[in-house]
Amino acid sequence: MTLLWPPGSTSRIKHRLFDVTIEVQVEGRRYFDYWKPACTSAGHPDYIAAAYQAGTLPRTDEYLYSKISRYSRHGISTTKGSWLEHCLIFHSEQLAAKLTIGLPKSVLERGEITAAEIEKILASARLTAASVEDRGTSDPRIVLELPDDIVPTGLPTYTFNFEHNRLPLGITVRLGDPKTYERAKLLNEISAMGWQVGSLARTDEYFYYFLWPSYPTFEAGFRAEGMTAEIQVSVSKASLEEGNITKEEIERVLASARVIPAGELDKK
């Protein structure tokens, strides 16, 4: 198996007192171009493009920054909206980052936080050469200056994408906050796809669902020390039909999955 690109991460941060939220994403360099439509008015019809206001920050790197007016927190882009979203994307040689700061417009109107304070946070964001092996309460590859009242809501979620060197087989591993376990195991209930419940040769608490046989996908998750671990295996239907790999072999992979504490890994 080969790691396809740098691990991605998503962190969520919020203000202790006011309805101000920050989402921080770190991905491979190619994501800078993928994120451009989300942070600019490019490609939108005029009545939507008017909700995007391009801005500048005291930065010297390549970046895009805009303020987006939305109808509500999760609503459509509109100039008459009650929600304001600040979107910043930038990159280093290997990585790209996207910061989204959202808040009701009334928070700014009441002076509970100012536009200058928001832009100071965005201007401070930098990518570093740190390794995700040093991860803690935040992704060590991105640094930003936050006021004392803005704190993480939980541990970041890291995503690792692997591809088999010979077979059309992909494995995605997600490591997230332990609080996400209960939500993650509801996949078969909230998804419109026909997930089936399966069982694995495991003695710990876990969940396991699979799609079969139309689009073979296998999803398992379990609790680990201080985190939730999820593993998704996807394989082509042809590989299964030709016997290149079997459902039983995939289930053995999922049954064997464990999270090794960093200290234990150093001993091996």
mmCIF file of C-alpha atoms in Angstrom:
data_model
loop_
_atom_site.group_PDB
_atom_site.id
_atom_site.type_symbol
_atom_site.label_atom_id
_atom_site.label_comp_id
_atom_site.label_asym_id
_atom_site.label_seq_id
_atom_site.Cartn_x
_atom_site.Cartn_y
_atom_site.Cartn_z
ATOM 1 C CA MET A 1 0.000 0.000 0.000
ATOM 2 C CA THR A 2 1.216 3.512 -0.829
ATOM 3 C CA LEU A 3 0.167 6.760 0.860
ATOM 4 C CA LEU A 4 -1.212 8.754 -2.070
ATOM 5 C CA TRP A 5 -0.684 12.304 -0.768
ATOM 6 C CA PRO A 6 -0.078 14.132 2.505
ATOM 7 C CA PRO A 7 -2.673 13.311 5.191
ATOM 8 C CA GLY A 8 -5.566 15.731 5.390
ATOM 9 C CA SER A 9 -6.978 17.180 8.580
ATOM 10 C CA THR A 10 -10.035 19.122 9.699
ATOM 11 C CA SER A 11 -10.140 21.047 12.993
ATOM 12 C CA ARG A 12 -13.067 22.955 14.463
ATOM 13 C CA ILE A 13 -12.699 25.855 16.861
ATOM 14 C CA LYS A 14 -15.269 28.128 18.480
ATOM 15 C CA HIS A 15 -15.575 31.182 20.687
ATOM 16 C CA ARG A 16 -16.387 30.441 24.322
ATOM 17 C CA LEU A 17 -18.991 33.205 24.554
ATOM 18 C CA PHE A 18 -20.235 34.116 21.087
ATOM 19 C CA ASP A 19 -21.473 32.212 18.047
ATOM 20 C CA VAL A 20 -18.164 32.371 16.177
ATOM 21 C CA THR A 21 -16.829 29.173 14.585
ATOM 22 C CA ILE A 22 -13.592 28.402 12.765
ATOM 23 C CA GLU A 23 -12.919 25.395 10.547
ATOM 24 C CA VAL A 24 -9.272 24.715 9.652
ATOM 25 C CA GLN A 25 -8.448 22.280 6.855
ATOM 26 C CA VAL A 26 -4.997 21.091 5.775
ATOM 27 C CA GLU A 27 -4.542 19.016 2.614
ATOM 28 C CA GLY A 28 -2.051 18.392 -0.180
ATOM 29 C CA ARG A 29 -0.952 21.302 -2.374
ATOM 30 C CA ARG A 30 -3.407 20.386 -5.157
ATOM 31 C CA TYR A 31 -6.333 21.351 -2.930
ATOM 32 C CA PHE A 32 -5.498 25.047 -3.319
ATOM 33 C CA ASP A 33 -6.972 24.923 -6.819
ATOM 34 C CA TYR A 34 -9.869 22.679 -5.764
ATOM 35 C CA TRP A 35 -10.896 25.173 -3.075
ATOM 36 C CA LYS A 36 -10.867 28.260 -5.298
ATOM 37 C CA PRO A 37 -14.570 28.021 -6.303
ATOM 38 C CA ALA A 38 -15.579 27.807 -2.623
ATOM 39 C CA CYS A 39 -13.705 30.991 -1.758
ATOM 40 C CA THR A 40 -14.413 33.142 -4.827
ATOM 41 C CA SER A 41 -17.333 34.246 -6.958
ATOM 42 C CA ALA A 42 -15.835 32.618 -10.066
ATOM 43 C CA GLY A 43 -18.351 30.549 -12.008
ATOM 44 C CA HIS A 44 -21.385 31.813 -10.086
ATOM 45 C CA PRO A 45 -24.264 33.726 -11.704
ATOM 46 C CA ASP A 46 -24.306 37.466 -11.007
ATOM 47 C CA TYR A 47 -26.985 37.349 -8.305
ATOM 48 C CA ILE A 48 -24.832 34.907 -6.284
ATOM 49 C CA ALA A 49 -21.464 36.465 -7.160
ATOM 50 C CA ALA A 50 -22.637 39.703 -5.527
ATOM 51 C CA ALA A 51 -22.548 37.914 -2.153
ATOM 52 C CA TYR A 52 -18.755 37.443 -2.464
ATOM 53 C CA GLN A 53 -16.510 40.316 -1.455
ATOM 54 C CA ALA A 54 -12.809 39.785 -2.245
ATOM 55 C CA GLY A 55 -10.420 41.054 0.406
ATOM 56 C CA THR A 56 -6.732 41.470 1.174
ATOM 57 C CA LEU A 57 -4.632 40.548 4.187
ATOM 58 C CA PRO A 58 -1.109 41.523 5.294
ATOM 59 C CA ARG A 59 0.369 38.357 3.810
ATOM 60 C CA THR A 60 3.217 37.894 1.325
ATOM 61 C CA ASP A 61 2.362 34.364 0.132
ATOM 62 C CA GLU A 62 -0.109 33.336 -2.575
ATOM 63 C CA TYR A 63 -3.603 33.373 -1.088
ATOM 64 C CA LEU A 64 -7.267 34.052 -1.772
ATOM 65 C CA TYR A 65 -9.492 35.761 0.778
ATOM 66 C CA SER A 66 -13.144 36.676 0.602
ATOM 67 C CA LYS A 67 -16.145 37.463 2.775
ATOM 68 C CA ILE A 68 -19.310 35.615 1.802
ATOM 69 C CA SER A 69 -22.797 36.668 2.838
ATOM 70 C CA ARG A 70 -25.139 33.701 3.407
ATOM 71 C CA TYR A 71 -28.852 33.424 4.116
ATOM 72 C CA SER A 72 -28.026 31.458 7.292
ATOM 73 C CA ARG A 73 -25.231 29.307 8.735
ATOM 74 C CA HIS A 74 -25.805 26.597 6.137
ATOM 75 C CA GLY A 75 -27.817 28.694 3.698
ATOM 76 C CA ILE A 76 -27.202 29.829 0.141
ATOM 77 C CA SER A 77 -25.017 32.791 -0.781
ATOM 78 C CA THR A 78 -27.065 36.012 -0.831
ATOM 79 C CA THR A 79 -26.395 39.663 -0.118
ATOM 80 C CA LYS A 80 -29.413 39.757 2.209
ATOM 81 C CA GLY A 81 -28.266 36.946 4.452
ATOM 82 C CA SER A 82 -27.827 37.020 8.230
ATOM 83 C CA TRP A 83 -24.588 34.987 8.262
ATOM 84 C CA LEU A 84 -21.089 36.096 7.284
ATOM 85 C CA GLU A 85 -18.347 33.678 6.297
ATOM 86 C CA HIS A 86 -14.666 34.592 5.965
ATOM 87 C CA CYS A 87 -12.801 32.249 3.628
ATOM 88 C CA LEU A 88 -9.000 32.080 3.279
ATOM 89 C CA ILE A 89 -6.959 29.596 1.247
ATOM 90 C CA PHE A 90 -3.160 29.550 0.905
ATOM 91 C CA HIS A 91 -0.399 27.024 0.291
ATOM 92 C CA SER A 92 3.197 25.979 0.800
ATOM 93 C CA GLU A 93 5.216 23.731 -1.537
ATOM 94 C CA GLN A 94 3.610 20.544 -0.230
ATOM 95 C CA LEU A 95 0.420 21.608 1.543
ATOM 96 C CA ALA A 96 -2.637 23.812 1.204
ATOM 97 C CA ALA A 97 -4.804 25.249 3.977
ATOM 98 C CA LYS A 98 -8.363 26.569 4.100
ATOM 99 C CA LEU A 99 -9.710 28.600 7.008
ATOM 100 C CA THR A 100 -13.406 29.366 7.287
ATOM 101 C CA ILE A 101 -14.609 31.732 10.009
ATOM 102 C CA GLY A 102 -18.372 32.014 10.300
ATOM 103 C CA LEU A 103 -20.560 34.183 12.521
ATOM 104 C CA PRO A 104 -23.924 35.973 12.534
ATOM 105 C CA LYS A 105 -23.619 39.497 11.165
ATOM 106 C CA SER A 106 -25.219 40.690 14.411
ATOM 107 C CA VAL A 107 -22.096 39.625 16.341
ATOM 108 C CA LEU A 108 -20.083 42.177 14.369
ATOM 109 C CA GLU A 109 -22.812 44.798 14.668
ATOM 110 C CA ARG A 110 -22.798 44.449 18.469
ATOM 111 C CA GLY A 111 -19.000 44.594 18.582
ATOM 112 C CA GLU A 112 -18.658 41.218 20.302
ATOM 113 C CA ILE A 113 -15.823 40.555 17.869
ATOM 114 C CA THR A 114 -14.451 42.960 15.274
ATOM 115 C CA ALA A 115 -13.507 42.553 11.629
ATOM 116 C CA ALA A 116 -9.932 43.513 12.554
ATOM 117 C CA GLU A 117 -9.744 40.656 15.097
ATOM 118 C CA ILE A 118 -10.960 38.165 12.510
ATOM 119 C CA GLU A 119 -8.489 39.333 9.890
ATOM 120 C CA LYS A 120 -5.669 39.205 12.449
ATOM 121 C CA ILE A 121 -6.375 35.489 12.947
ATOM 122 C CA LEU A 122 -6.407 34.882 9.193
ATOM 123 C CA ALA A 123 -3.231 36.888 8.607
ATOM 124 C CA SER A 124 -1.383 34.876 11.268
ATOM 125 C CA ALA A 125 -2.023 31.437 9.721
ATOM 126 C CA ARG A 126 1.125 29.669 8.514
ATOM 127 C CA LEU A 127 1.967 26.181 7.291
ATOM 128 C CA THR A 128 5.009 24.455 8.791
ATOM 129 C CA ALA A 129 7.184 21.439 8.004
ATOM 130 C CA ALA A 130 6.009 19.564 11.126
ATOM 131 C CA SER A 131 4.873 15.933 10.936
ATOM 132 C CA VAL A 132 1.397 14.630 11.765
ATOM 133 C CA GLU A 133 3.178 12.058 13.942
ATOM 134 C CA ASP A 134 3.544 14.937 16.412
ATOM 135 C CA ARG A 135 -0.194 15.627 16.418
ATOM 136 C CA GLY A 136 -1.941 16.685 19.579
ATOM 137 C CA THR A 137 -4.917 18.947 20.180
ATOM 138 C CA SER A 138 -4.243 20.660 16.837
ATOM 139 C CA ASP A 139 -2.576 19.825 13.535
ATOM 140 C CA PRO A 140 1.117 20.744 14.050
ATOM 141 C CA ARG A 141 1.463 21.588 10.351
ATOM 142 C CA ILE A 142 -0.541 24.807 10.718
ATOM 143 C CA VAL A 143 0.004 27.601 13.213
ATOM 144 C CA LEU A 144 -2.307 30.527 13.917
ATOM 145 C CA GLU A 145 -2.693 33.094 16.665
ATOM 146 C CA LEU A 146 -5.998 32.765 18.505
ATOM 147 C CA PRO A 147 -7.474 34.907 21.284
ATOM 148 C CA ASP A 148 -7.833 33.137 24.649
ATOM 149 C CA ASP A 149 -11.610 32.841 24.257
ATOM 150 C CA ILE A 150 -11.358 30.828 21.012
ATOM 151 C CA VAL A 151 -10.703 27.144 21.705
ATOM 152 C CA PRO A 152 -10.860 23.758 19.889
ATOM 153 C CA THR A 153 -14.145 21.855 20.080
ATOM 154 C CA GLY A 154 -12.276 18.547 20.010
ATOM 155 C CA LEU A 155 -9.351 16.761 18.410
ATOM 156 C CA PRO A 156 -8.724 17.210 14.671
ATOM 157 C CA THR A 157 -9.851 14.505 12.276
ATOM 158 C CA TYR A 158 -6.970 13.163 10.175
ATOM 159 C CA THR A 159 -7.511 11.336 6.880
ATOM 160 C CA PHE A 160 -4.926 9.004 5.305
ATOM 161 C CA ASN A 161 -5.520 7.671 1.779
ATOM 162 C CA PHE A 162 -3.693 4.538 0.627
ATOM 163 C CA GLU A 163 -3.710 2.722 -2.708
ATOM 164 C CA HIS A 164 -2.631 -0.838 -3.440
ATOM 165 C CA ASN A 165 0.430 -0.996 -5.681
ATOM 166 C CA ARG A 166 -1.111 -3.641 -7.979
ATOM 167 C CA LEU A 167 -4.825 -4.020 -7.312
ATOM 168 C CA PRO A 168 -7.598 -1.422 -7.769
ATOM 169 C CA LEU A 169 -7.922 -1.325 -3.994
ATOM 170 C CA GLY A 170 -8.030 1.786 -1.846
ATOM 171 C CA ILE A 171 -8.022 2.209 1.918
ATOM 172 C CA THR A 172 -8.977 5.398 3.741
ATOM 173 C CA VAL A 173 -8.126 5.709 7.434
ATOM 174 C CA ARG A 174 -9.660 8.434 9.594
ATOM 175 C CA LEU A 175 -8.500 9.195 13.131
ATOM 176 C CA GLY A 176 -10.704 11.593 15.055
ATOM 177 C CA ASP A 177 -11.962 12.757 18.399
ATOM 178 C CA PRO A 178 -13.384 9.989 20.624
ATOM 179 C CA LYS A 179 -16.677 11.928 20.766
ATOM 180 C CA THR A 180 -17.258 11.218 17.054
ATOM 181 C CA TYR A 181 -17.686 7.464 17.544
ATOM 182 C CA GLU A 182 -21.419 7.533 18.276
ATOM 183 C CA ARG A 183 -22.139 9.655 15.207
ATOM 184 C CA ALA A 184 -19.846 7.628 12.939
ATOM 185 C CA LYS A 185 -21.546 4.333 13.708
ATOM 186 C CA LEU A 186 -24.906 5.686 12.477
ATOM 187 C CA LEU A 187 -23.742 5.484 8.850
ATOM 188 C CA ASN A 188 -26.198 2.754 7.870
ATOM 189 C CA GLU A 189 -29.097 4.719 9.389
ATOM 190 C CA ILE A 190 -28.458 8.188 7.956
ATOM 191 C CA SER A 191 -27.189 7.145 4.518
ATOM 192 C CA ALA A 192 -29.584 6.612 1.614
ATOM 193 C CA MET A 193 -27.300 3.895 0.278
ATOM 194 C CA GLY A 194 -28.031 0.256 1.018
ATOM 195 C CA TRP A 195 -25.424 -0.429 3.706
ATOM 196 C CA GLN A 196 -25.589 -3.897 5.254
ATOM 197 C CA VAL A 197 -24.526 -4.628 8.830
ATOM 198 C CA GLY A 198 -21.689 -7.148 9.126
ATOM 199 C CA SER A 199 -19.546 -8.730 11.823
ATOM 200 C CA LEU A 200 -15.793 -9.045 12.248
ATOM 201 C CA ALA A 201 -13.507 -11.241 14.332
ATOM 202 C CA ARG A 202 -13.026 -8.552 16.958
ATOM 203 C CA THR A 203 -13.673 -8.520 20.693
ATOM 204 C CA ASP A 204 -13.662 -4.746 21.202
ATOM 205 C CA GLU A 205 -16.523 -2.313 20.579
ATOM 206 C CA TYR A 206 -16.810 -1.665 16.848
ATOM 207 C CA PHE A 207 -19.191 -1.182 13.934
ATOM 208 C CA TYR A 208 -18.958 -2.686 10.462
ATOM 209 C CA TYR A 209 -21.073 -1.965 7.372
ATOM 210 C CA PHE A 210 -20.621 -2.837 3.729
ATOM 211 C CA LEU A 211 -22.112 -2.171 0.290
ATOM 212 C CA TRP A 212 -22.430 -5.315 -1.764
ATOM 213 C CA PRO A 213 -22.225 -6.319 -4.568
ATOM 214 C CA SER A 214 -22.972 -3.324 -6.815
ATOM 215 C CA TYR A 215 -20.243 -0.999 -5.470
ATOM 216 C CA PRO A 216 -18.087 -2.983 -3.030
ATOM 217 C CA THR A 217 -17.234 -0.702 -0.097
ATOM 218 C CA PHE A 218 -16.455 -1.770 3.454
ATOM 219 C CA GLU A 219 -16.571 0.575 6.460
ATOM 220 C CA ALA A 220 -15.459 -0.276 10.002
ATOM 221 C CA GLY A 221 -14.818 1.822 13.075
ATOM 222 C CA PHE A 222 -13.723 1.258 16.632
ATOM 223 C CA ARG A 223 -12.742 3.092 19.772
ATOM 224 C CA ALA A 224 -9.037 3.480 20.452
ATOM 225 C CA GLU A 225 -7.184 5.186 23.269
ATOM 226 C CA GLY A 226 -8.140 8.848 23.032
ATOM 227 C CA MET A 227 -9.590 8.634 19.524
ATOM 228 C CA THR A 228 -12.095 7.136 17.113
ATOM 229 C CA ALA A 229 -10.618 5.108 14.253
ATOM 230 C CA GLU A 230 -12.480 4.484 10.985
ATOM 231 C CA ILE A 231 -11.303 2.393 8.042
ATOM 232 C CA GLN A 232 -12.953 2.320 4.628
ATOM 233 C CA VAL A 233 -11.908 -0.193 1.980
ATOM 234 C CA SER A 234 -13.083 0.213 -1.604
ATOM 235 C CA VAL A 235 -12.369 -2.251 -4.405
ATOM 236 C CA SER A 236 -13.547 -2.744 -7.957
ATOM 237 C CA LYS A 237 -16.295 -5.281 -8.546
ATOM 238 C CA ALA A 238 -14.139 -6.862 -11.270
ATOM 239 C CA SER A 239 -11.307 -7.580 -8.813
ATOM 240 C CA LEU A 240 -13.688 -9.485 -6.579
ATOM 241 C CA GLU A 241 -15.263 -11.370 -9.484
ATOM 242 C CA GLU A 242 -11.822 -12.318 -10.848
ATOM 243 C CA GLY A 243 -10.647 -13.527 -7.446
ATOM 244 C CA ASN A 244 -7.842 -10.968 -7.076
ATOM 245 C CA ILE A 245 -9.121 -10.343 -3.580
ATOM 246 C CA THR A 246 -12.048 -11.738 -1.615
ATOM 247 C CA LYS A 247 -14.577 -10.274 0.790
ATOM 248 C CA GLU A 248 -13.134 -12.531 3.504
ATOM 249 C CA GLU A 249 -9.634 -11.132 2.958
ATOM 250 C CA ILE A 250 -10.932 -7.578 3.236
ATOM 251 C CA GLU A 251 -12.741 -8.450 6.460
ATOM 252 C CA ARG A 252 -9.527 -9.931 7.878
ATOM 253 C CA VAL A 253 -7.818 -6.601 7.185
ATOM 254 C CA LEU A 254 -10.553 -4.754 9.039
ATOM 255 C CA ALA A 255 -10.525 -7.251 11.896
ATOM 256 C CA SER A 256 -6.766 -6.793 12.347
ATOM 257 C CA ALA A 257 -6.838 -2.982 12.553
ATOM 258 C CA ARG A 258 -5.408 -1.545 15.755
ATOM 259 C CA VAL A 259 -4.128 1.859 16.840
ATOM 260 C CA ILE A 260 -0.615 1.618 18.281
ATOM 261 C CA PRO A 261 0.293 4.376 20.795
ATOM 262 C CA ALA A 262 3.240 6.476 19.621
ATOM 263 C CA GLY A 263 5.376 5.278 22.519
ATOM 264 C CA GLU A 264 4.784 1.643 21.620
ATOM 265 C CA LEU A 265 5.536 2.316 17.948
ATOM 266 C CA ASP A 266 8.942 3.712 18.889
ATOM 267 C CA LYS A 267 9.815 0.405 20.535
ATOM 268 C CA LYS A 268 9.156 -1.672 17.424
#
